[in-house]
Structures are given as structure tokens and as C-alpha cells.
PDB file of N, CA and C in Angstrom:
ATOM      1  N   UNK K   1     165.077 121.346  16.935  1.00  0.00           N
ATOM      2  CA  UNK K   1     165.326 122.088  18.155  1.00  0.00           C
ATOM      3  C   UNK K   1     166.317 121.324  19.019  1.00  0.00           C
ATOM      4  N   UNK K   2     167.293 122.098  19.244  1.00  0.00           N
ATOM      5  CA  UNK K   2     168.586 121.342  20.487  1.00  0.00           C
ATOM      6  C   UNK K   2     168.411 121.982  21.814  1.00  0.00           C
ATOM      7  N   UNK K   3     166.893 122.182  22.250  1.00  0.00           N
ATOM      8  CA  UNK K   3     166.480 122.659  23.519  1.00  0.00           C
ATOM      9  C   UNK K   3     166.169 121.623  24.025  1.00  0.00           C
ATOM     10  N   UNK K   4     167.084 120.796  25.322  1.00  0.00           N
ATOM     11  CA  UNK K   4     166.533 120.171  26.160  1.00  0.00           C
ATOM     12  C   UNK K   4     165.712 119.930  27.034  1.00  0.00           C
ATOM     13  N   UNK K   5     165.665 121.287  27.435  1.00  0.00           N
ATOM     14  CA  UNK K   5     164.448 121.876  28.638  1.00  0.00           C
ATOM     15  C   UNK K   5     164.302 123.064  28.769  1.00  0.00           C
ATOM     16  N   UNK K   6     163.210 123.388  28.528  1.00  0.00           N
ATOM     17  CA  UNK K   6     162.892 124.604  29.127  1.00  0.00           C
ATOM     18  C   UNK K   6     161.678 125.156  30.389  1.00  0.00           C
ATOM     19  N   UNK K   7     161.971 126.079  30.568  1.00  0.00           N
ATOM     20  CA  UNK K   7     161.426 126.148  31.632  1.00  0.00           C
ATOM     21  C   UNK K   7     160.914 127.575  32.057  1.00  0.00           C
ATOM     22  N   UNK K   8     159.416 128.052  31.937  1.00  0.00           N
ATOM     23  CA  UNK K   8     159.024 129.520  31.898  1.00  0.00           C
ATOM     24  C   UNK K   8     159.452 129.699  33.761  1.00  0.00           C
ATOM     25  N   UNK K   9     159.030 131.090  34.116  1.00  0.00           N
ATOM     26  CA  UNK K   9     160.077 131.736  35.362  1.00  0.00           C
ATOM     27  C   UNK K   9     159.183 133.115  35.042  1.00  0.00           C
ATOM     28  N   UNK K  10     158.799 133.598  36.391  1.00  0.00           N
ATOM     29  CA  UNK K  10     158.219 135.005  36.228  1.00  0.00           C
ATOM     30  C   UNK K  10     159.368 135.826  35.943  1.00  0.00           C
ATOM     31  N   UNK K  11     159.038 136.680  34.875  1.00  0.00           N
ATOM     32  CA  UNK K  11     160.164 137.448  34.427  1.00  0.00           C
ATOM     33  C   UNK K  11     160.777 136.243  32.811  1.00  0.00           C
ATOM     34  N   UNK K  12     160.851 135.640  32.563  1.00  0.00           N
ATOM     35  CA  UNK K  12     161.677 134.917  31.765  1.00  0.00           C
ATOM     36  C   UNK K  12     161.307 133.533  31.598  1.00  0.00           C
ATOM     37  N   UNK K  13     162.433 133.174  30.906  1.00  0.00           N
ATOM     38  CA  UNK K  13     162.490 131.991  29.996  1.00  0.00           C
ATOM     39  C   UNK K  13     163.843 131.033  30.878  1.00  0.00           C
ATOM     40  N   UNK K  14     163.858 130.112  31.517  1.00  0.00           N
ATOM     41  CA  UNK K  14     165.300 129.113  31.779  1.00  0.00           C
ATOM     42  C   UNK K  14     165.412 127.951  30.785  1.00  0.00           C
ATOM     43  N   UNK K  15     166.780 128.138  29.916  1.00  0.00           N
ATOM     44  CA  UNK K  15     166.615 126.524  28.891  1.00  0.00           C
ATOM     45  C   UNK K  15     168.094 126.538  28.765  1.00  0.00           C
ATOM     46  N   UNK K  16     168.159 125.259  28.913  1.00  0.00           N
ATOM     47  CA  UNK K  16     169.416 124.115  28.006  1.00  0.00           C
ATOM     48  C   UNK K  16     169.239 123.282  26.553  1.00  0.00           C
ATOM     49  N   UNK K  17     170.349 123.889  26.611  1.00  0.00           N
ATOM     50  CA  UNK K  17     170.670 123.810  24.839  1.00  0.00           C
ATOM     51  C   UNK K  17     171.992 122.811  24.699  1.00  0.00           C
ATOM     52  N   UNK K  18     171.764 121.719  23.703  1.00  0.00           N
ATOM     53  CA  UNK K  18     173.097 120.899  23.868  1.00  0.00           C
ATOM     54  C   UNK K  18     173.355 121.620  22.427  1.00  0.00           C
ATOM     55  N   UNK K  19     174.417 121.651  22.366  1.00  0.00           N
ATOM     56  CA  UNK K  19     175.525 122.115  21.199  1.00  0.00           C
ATOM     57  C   UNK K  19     176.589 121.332  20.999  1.00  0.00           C
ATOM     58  N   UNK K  20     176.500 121.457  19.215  1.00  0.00           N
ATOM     59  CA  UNK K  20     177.029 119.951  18.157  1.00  0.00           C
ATOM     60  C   UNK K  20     178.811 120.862  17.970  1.00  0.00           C
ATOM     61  N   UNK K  21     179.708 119.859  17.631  1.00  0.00           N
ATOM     62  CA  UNK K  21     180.834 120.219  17.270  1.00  0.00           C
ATOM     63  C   UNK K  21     182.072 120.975  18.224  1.00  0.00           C
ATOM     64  N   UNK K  22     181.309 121.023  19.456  1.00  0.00           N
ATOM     65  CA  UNK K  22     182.485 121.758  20.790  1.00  0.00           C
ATOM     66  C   UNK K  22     182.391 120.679  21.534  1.00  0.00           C
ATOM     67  N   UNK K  23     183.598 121.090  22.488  1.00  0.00           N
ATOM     68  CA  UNK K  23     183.886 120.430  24.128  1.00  0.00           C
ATOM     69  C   UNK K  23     183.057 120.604  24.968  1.00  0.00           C
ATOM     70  N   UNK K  24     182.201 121.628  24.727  1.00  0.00           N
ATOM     71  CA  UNK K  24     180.687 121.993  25.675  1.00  0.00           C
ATOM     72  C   UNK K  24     179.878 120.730  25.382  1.00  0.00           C
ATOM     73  N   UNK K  25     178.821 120.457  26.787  1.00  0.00           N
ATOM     74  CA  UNK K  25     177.930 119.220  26.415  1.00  0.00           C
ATOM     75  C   UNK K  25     176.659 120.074  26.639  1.00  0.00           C
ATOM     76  N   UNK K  26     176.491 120.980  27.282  1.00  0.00           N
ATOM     77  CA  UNK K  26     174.950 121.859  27.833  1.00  0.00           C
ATOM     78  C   UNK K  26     175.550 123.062  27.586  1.00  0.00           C
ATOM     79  N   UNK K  27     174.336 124.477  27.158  1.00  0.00           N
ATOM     80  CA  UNK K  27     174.528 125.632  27.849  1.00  0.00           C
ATOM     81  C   UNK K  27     173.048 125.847  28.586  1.00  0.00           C
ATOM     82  N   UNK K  28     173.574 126.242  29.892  1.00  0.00           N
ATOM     83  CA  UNK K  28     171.803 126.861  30.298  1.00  0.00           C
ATOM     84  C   UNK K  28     171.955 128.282  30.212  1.00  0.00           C
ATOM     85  N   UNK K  29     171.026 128.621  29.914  1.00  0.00           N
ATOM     86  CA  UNK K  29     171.246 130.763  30.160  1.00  0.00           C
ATOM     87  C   UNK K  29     169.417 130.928  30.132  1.00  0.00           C
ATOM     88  N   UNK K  30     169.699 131.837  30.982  1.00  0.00           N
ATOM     89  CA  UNK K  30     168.175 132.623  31.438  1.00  0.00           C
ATOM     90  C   UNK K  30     167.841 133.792  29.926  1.00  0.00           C
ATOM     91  N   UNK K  31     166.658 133.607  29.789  1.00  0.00           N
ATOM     92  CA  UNK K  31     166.511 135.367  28.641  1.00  0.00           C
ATOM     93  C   UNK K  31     165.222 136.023  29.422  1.00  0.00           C
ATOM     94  N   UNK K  32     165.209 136.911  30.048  1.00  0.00           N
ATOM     95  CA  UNK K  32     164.262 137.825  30.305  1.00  0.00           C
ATOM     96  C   UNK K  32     163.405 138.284  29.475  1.00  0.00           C
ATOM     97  N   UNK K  33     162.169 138.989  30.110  1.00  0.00           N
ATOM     98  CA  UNK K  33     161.212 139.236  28.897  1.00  0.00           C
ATOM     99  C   UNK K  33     161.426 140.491  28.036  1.00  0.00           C
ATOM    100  N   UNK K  34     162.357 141.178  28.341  1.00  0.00           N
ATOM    101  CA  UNK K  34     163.208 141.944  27.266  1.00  0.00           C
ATOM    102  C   UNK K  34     164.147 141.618  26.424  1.00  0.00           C
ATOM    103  N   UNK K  35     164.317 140.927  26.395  1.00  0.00           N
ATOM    104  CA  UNK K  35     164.976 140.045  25.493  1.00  0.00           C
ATOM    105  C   UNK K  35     166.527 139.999  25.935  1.00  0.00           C
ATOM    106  N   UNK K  36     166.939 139.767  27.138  1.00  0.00           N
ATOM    107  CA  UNK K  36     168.200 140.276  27.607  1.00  0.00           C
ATOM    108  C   UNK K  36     168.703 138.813  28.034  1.00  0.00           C
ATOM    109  N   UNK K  37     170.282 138.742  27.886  1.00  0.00           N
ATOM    110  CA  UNK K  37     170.781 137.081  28.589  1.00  0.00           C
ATOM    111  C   UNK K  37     171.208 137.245  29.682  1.00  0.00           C
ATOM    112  N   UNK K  38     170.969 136.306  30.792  1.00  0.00           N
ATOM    113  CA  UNK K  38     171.344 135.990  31.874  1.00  0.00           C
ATOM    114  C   UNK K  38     171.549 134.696  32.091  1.00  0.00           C
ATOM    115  N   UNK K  39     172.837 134.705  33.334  1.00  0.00           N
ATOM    116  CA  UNK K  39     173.027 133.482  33.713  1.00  0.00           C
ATOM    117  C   UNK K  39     173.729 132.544  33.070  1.00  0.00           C
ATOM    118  N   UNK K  40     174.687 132.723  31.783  1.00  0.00           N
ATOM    119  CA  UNK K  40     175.229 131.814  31.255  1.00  0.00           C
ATOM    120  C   UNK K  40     175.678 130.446  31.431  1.00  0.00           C
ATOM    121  N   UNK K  41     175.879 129.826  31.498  1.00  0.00           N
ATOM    122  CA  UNK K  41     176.553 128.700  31.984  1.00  0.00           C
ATOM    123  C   UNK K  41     177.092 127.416  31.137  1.00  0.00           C
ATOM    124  N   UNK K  42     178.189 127.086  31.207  1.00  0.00           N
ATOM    125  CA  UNK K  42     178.481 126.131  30.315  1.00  0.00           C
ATOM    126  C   UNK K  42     178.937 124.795  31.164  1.00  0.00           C
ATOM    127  N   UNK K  43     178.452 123.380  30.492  1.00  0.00           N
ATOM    128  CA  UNK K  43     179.037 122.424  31.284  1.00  0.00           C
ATOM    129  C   UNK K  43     180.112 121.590  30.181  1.00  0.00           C
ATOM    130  N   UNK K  44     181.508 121.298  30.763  1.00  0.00           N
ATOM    131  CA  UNK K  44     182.515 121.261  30.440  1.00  0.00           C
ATOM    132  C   UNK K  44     183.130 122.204  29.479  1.00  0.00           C
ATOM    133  N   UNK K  45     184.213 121.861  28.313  1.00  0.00           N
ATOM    134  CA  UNK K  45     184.722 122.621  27.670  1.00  0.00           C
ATOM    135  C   UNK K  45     185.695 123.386  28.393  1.00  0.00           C
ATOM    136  N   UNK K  46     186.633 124.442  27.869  1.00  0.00           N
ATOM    137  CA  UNK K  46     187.467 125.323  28.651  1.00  0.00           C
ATOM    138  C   UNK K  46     186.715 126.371  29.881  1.00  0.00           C
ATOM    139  N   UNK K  47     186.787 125.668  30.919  1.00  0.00           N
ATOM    140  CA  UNK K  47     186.281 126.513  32.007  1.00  0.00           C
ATOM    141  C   UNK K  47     186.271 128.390  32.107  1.00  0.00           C
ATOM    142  N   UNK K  48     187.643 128.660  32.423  1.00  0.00           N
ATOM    143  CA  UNK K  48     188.071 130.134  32.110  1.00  0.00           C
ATOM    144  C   UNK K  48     187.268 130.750  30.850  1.00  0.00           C
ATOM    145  N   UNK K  49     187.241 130.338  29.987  1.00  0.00           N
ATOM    146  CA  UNK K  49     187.116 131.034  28.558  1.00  0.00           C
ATOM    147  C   UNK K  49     185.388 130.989  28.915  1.00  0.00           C
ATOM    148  N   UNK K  50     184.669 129.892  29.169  1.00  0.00           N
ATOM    149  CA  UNK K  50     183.274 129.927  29.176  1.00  0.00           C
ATOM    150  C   UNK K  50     182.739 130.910  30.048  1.00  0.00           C
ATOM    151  N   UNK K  51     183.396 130.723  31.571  1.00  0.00           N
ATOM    152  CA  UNK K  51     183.144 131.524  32.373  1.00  0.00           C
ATOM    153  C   UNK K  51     183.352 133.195  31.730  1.00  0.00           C
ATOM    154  N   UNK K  52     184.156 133.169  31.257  1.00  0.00           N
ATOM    155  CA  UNK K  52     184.608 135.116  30.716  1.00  0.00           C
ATOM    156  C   UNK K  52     183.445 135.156  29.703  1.00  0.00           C
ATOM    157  N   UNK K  53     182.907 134.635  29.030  1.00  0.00           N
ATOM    158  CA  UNK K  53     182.092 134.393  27.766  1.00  0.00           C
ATOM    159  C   UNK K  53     180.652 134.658  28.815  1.00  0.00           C
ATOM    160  N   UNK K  54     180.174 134.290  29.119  1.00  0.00           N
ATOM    161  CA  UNK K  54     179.330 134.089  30.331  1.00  0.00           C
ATOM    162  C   UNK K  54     178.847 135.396  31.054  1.00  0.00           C
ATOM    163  N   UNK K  55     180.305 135.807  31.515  1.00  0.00           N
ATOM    164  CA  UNK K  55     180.112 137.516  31.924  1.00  0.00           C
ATOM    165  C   UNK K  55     179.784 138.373  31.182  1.00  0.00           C
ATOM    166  N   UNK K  56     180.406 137.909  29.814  1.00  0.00           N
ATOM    167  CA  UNK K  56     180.757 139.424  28.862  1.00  0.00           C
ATOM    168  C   UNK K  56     179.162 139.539  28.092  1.00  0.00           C
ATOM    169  N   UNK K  57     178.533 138.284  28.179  1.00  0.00           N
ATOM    170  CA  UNK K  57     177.070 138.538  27.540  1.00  0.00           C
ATOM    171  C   UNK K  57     176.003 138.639  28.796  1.00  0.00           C
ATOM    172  N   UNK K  58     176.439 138.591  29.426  1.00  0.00           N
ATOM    173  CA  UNK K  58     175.428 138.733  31.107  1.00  0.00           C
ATOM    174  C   UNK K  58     174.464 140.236  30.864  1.00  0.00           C
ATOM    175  N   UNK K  59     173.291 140.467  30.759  1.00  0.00           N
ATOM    176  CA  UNK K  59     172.637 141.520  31.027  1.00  0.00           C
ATOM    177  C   UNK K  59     172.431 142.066  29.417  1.00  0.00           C
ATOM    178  N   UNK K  60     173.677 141.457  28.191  1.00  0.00           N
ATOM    179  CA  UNK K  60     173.375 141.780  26.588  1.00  0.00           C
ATOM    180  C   UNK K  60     171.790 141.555  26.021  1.00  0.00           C
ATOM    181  N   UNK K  61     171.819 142.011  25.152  1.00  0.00           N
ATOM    182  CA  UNK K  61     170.231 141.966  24.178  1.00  0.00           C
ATOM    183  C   UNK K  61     170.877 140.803  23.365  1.00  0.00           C
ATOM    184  N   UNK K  62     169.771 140.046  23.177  1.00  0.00           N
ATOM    185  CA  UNK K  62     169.918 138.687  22.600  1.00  0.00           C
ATOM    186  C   UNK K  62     170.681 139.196  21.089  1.00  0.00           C
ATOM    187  N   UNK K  63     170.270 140.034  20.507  1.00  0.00           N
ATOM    188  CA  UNK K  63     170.328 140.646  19.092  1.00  0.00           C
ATOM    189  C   UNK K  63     172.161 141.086  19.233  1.00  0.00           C
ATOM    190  N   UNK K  64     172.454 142.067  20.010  1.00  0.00           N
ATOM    191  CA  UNK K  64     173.462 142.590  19.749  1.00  0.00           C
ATOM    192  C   UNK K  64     174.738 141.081  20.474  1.00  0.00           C
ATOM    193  N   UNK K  65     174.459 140.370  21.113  1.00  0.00           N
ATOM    194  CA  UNK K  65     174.713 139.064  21.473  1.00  0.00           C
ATOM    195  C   UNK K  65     175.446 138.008  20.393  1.00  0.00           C
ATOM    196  N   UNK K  66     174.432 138.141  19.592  1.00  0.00           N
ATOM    197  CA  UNK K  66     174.601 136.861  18.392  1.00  0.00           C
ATOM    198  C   UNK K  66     175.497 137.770  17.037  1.00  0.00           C
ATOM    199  N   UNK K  67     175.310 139.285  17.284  1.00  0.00           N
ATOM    200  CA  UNK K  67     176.042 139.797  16.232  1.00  0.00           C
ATOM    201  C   UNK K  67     177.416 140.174  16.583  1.00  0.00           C
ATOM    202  N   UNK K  68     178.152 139.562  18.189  1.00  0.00           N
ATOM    203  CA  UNK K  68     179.269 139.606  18.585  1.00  0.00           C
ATOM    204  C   UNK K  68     180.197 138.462  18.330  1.00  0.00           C
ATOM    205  N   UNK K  69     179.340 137.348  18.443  1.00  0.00           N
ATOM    206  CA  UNK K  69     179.577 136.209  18.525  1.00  0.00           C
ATOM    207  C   UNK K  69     179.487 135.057  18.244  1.00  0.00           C
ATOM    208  N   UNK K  70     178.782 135.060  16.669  1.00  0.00           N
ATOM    209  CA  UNK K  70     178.002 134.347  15.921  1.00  0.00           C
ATOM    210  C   UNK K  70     179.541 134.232  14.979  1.00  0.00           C
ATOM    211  N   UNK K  71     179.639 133.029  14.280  1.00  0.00           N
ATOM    212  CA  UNK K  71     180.782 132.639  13.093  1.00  0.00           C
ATOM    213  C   UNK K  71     182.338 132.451  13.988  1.00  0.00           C
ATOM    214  N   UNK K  72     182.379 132.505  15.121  1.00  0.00           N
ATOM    215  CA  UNK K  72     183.530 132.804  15.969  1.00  0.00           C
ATOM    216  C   UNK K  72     184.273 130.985  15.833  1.00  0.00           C
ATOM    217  N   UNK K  73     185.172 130.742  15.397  1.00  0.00           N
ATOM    218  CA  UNK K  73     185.908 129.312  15.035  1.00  0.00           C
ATOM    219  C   UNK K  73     186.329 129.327  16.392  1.00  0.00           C
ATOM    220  N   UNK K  74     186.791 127.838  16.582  1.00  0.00           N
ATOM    221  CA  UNK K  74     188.009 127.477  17.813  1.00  0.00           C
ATOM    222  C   UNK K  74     188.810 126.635  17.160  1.00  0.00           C
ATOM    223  N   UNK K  75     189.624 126.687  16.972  1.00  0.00           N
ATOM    224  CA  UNK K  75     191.209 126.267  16.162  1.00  0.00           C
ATOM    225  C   UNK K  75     190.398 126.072  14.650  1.00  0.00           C
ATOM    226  N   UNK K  76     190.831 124.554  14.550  1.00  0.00           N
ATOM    227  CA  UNK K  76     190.336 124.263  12.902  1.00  0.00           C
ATOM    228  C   UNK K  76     188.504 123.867  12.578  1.00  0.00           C
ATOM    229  N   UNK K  77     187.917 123.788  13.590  1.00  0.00           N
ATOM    230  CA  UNK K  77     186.524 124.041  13.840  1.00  0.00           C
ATOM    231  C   UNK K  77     185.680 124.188  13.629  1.00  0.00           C
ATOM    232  N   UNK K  78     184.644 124.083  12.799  1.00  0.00           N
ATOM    233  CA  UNK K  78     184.160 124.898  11.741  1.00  0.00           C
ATOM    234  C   UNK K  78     182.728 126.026  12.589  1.00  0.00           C
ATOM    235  N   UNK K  79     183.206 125.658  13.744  1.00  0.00           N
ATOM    236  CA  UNK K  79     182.461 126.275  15.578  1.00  0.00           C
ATOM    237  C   UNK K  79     183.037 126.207  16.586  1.00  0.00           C
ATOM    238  N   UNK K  80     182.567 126.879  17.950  1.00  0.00           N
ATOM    239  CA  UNK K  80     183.154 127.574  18.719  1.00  0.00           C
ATOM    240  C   UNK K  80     181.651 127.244  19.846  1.00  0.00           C
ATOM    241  N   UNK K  81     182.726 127.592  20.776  1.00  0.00           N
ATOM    242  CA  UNK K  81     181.235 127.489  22.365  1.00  0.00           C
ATOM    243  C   UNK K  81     180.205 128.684  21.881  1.00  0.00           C
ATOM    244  N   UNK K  82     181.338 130.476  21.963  1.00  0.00           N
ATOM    245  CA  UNK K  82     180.404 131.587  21.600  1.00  0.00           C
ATOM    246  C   UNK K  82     179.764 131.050  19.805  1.00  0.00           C
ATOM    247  N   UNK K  83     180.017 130.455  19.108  1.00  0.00           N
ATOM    248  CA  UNK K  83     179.172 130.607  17.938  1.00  0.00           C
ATOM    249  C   UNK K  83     178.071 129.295  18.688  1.00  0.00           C
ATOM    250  N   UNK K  84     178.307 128.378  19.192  1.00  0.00           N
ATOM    251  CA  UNK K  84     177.162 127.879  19.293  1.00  0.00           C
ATOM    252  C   UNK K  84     176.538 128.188  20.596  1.00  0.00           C
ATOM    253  N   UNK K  85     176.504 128.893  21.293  1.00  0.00           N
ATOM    254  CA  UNK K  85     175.471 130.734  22.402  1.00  0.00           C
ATOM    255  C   UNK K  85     175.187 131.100  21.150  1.00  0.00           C
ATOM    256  N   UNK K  86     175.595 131.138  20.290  1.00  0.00           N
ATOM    257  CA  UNK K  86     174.750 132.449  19.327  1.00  0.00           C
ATOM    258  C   UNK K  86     173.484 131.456  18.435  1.00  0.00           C
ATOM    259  N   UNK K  87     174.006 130.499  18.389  1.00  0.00           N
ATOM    260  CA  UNK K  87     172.818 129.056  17.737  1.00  0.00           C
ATOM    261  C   UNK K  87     171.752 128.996  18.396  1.00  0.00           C
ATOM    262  N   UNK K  88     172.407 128.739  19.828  1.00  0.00           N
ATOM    263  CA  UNK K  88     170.767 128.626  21.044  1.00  0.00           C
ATOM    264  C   UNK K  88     169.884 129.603  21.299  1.00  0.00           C
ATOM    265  N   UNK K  89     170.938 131.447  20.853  1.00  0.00           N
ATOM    266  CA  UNK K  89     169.931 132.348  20.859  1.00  0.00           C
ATOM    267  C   UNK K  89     169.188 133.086  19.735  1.00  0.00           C
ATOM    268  N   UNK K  90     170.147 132.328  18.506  1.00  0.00           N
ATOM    269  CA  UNK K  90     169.045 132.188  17.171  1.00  0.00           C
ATOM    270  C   UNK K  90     167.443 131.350  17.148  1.00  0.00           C
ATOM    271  N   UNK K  91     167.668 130.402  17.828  1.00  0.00           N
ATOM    272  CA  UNK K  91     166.642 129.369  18.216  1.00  0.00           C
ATOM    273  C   UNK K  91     165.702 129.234  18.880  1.00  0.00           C
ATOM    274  N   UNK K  92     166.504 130.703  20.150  1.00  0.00           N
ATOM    275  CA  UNK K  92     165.327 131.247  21.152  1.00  0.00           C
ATOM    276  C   UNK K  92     164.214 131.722  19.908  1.00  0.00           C
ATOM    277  N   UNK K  93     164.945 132.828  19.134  1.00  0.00           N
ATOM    278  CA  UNK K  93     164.343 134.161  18.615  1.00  0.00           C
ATOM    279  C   UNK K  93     163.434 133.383  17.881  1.00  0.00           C
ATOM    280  N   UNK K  94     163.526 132.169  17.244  1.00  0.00           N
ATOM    281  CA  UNK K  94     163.113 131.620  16.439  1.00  0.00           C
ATOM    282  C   UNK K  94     161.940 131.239  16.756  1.00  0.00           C
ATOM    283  N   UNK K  95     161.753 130.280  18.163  1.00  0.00           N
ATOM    284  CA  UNK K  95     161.085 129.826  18.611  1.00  0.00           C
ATOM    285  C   UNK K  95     159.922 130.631  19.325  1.00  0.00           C
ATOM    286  N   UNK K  96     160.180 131.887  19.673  1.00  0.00           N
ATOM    287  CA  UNK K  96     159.845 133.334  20.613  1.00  0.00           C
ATOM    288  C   UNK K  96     159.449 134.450  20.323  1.00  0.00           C
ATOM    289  N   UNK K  97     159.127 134.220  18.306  1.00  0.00           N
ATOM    290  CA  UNK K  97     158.780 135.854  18.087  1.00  0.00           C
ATOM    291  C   UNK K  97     157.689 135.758  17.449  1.00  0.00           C
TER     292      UNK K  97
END
């Protein structure tokens, strides 16, 4: 498990996830008890790109989430910030069902 902390929340789940092979060092993101993401957040890495990444899964179902953005490279890479969001929310599901 690459869950640093988590943390239950009426309504949801709050956790940080460190992720191997990017410029990212944390992601925190909220999942509601519908299984929905909120709150993205990335610390370092390309600011702009995380932040847009961030929005575009804001309020998504964990499921249709990881099947947007799961295998996604960054240059020669063999991963990406969005493929590793899609690791931490494989890991949720994993950990959560």
C-alpha cells in the first residue's frame, strides 16, 4: 500500500498516496461514499497540467476515472501523474470493496 494517510470524514474517505516514477511526491483526493473523486491535488510536478487533471476528474466515478486515465505515459516513462491517480484509485477499490 502507497497510502500515507488516511483519514475517514462524514461523507467519505481523505488519503495521500505517494506515487513511484513521476515529478509528483503526494496526491491527496477525497472519494465520497459513492464512489465519486474529489479534491484532487498534487504536490509538485507540472503545476498547470495537475491542476487541469484535478478538475477534469473532480465529481468522476472512481471506475469511469481509472478507465480515462490509467496506462497514460509522460515522455519516455513507463508512467504519468494521471496513470499513477489511476494506481491510488485502483488501491482505493482494492482496499474498499
Amino acid at each position: 500500500m502507497r497510502f500515507t494517510k488516511t483519514n475517514q470524514y462524514k461523507g467519505g474517505l481523505l488519503m495521500e498516496f505517494t506515487p513511484k516514477g513521476v515529478c509528483s511526491k503526494n496526491i491527496h483526493l477525497e472519494v465520497d461514499e459513492a464512489g465519486h473523486i474529489h479534491n484532487v491535488q498534487f504536490t509538485a510536478g507540472c503545476n498547470g497540467n495537475l491542476q487541469g487533471i484535478g478538475r477534469l476528474v473532480e465529481g468522476m466515478d472512481i471506475h469511469e476515472a481509472i478507465s480515462r486515465i490509467e496506462g497514460i505515459k509522460c515522455g519516455a516513462k513507463p508512467t504519468s501523474c494521471p496513470d499513477q491517480l489511476a494506481a491510488a484509485l485502483k488501491e482505493y477499490l482494492k482496499d474498499n470493496q
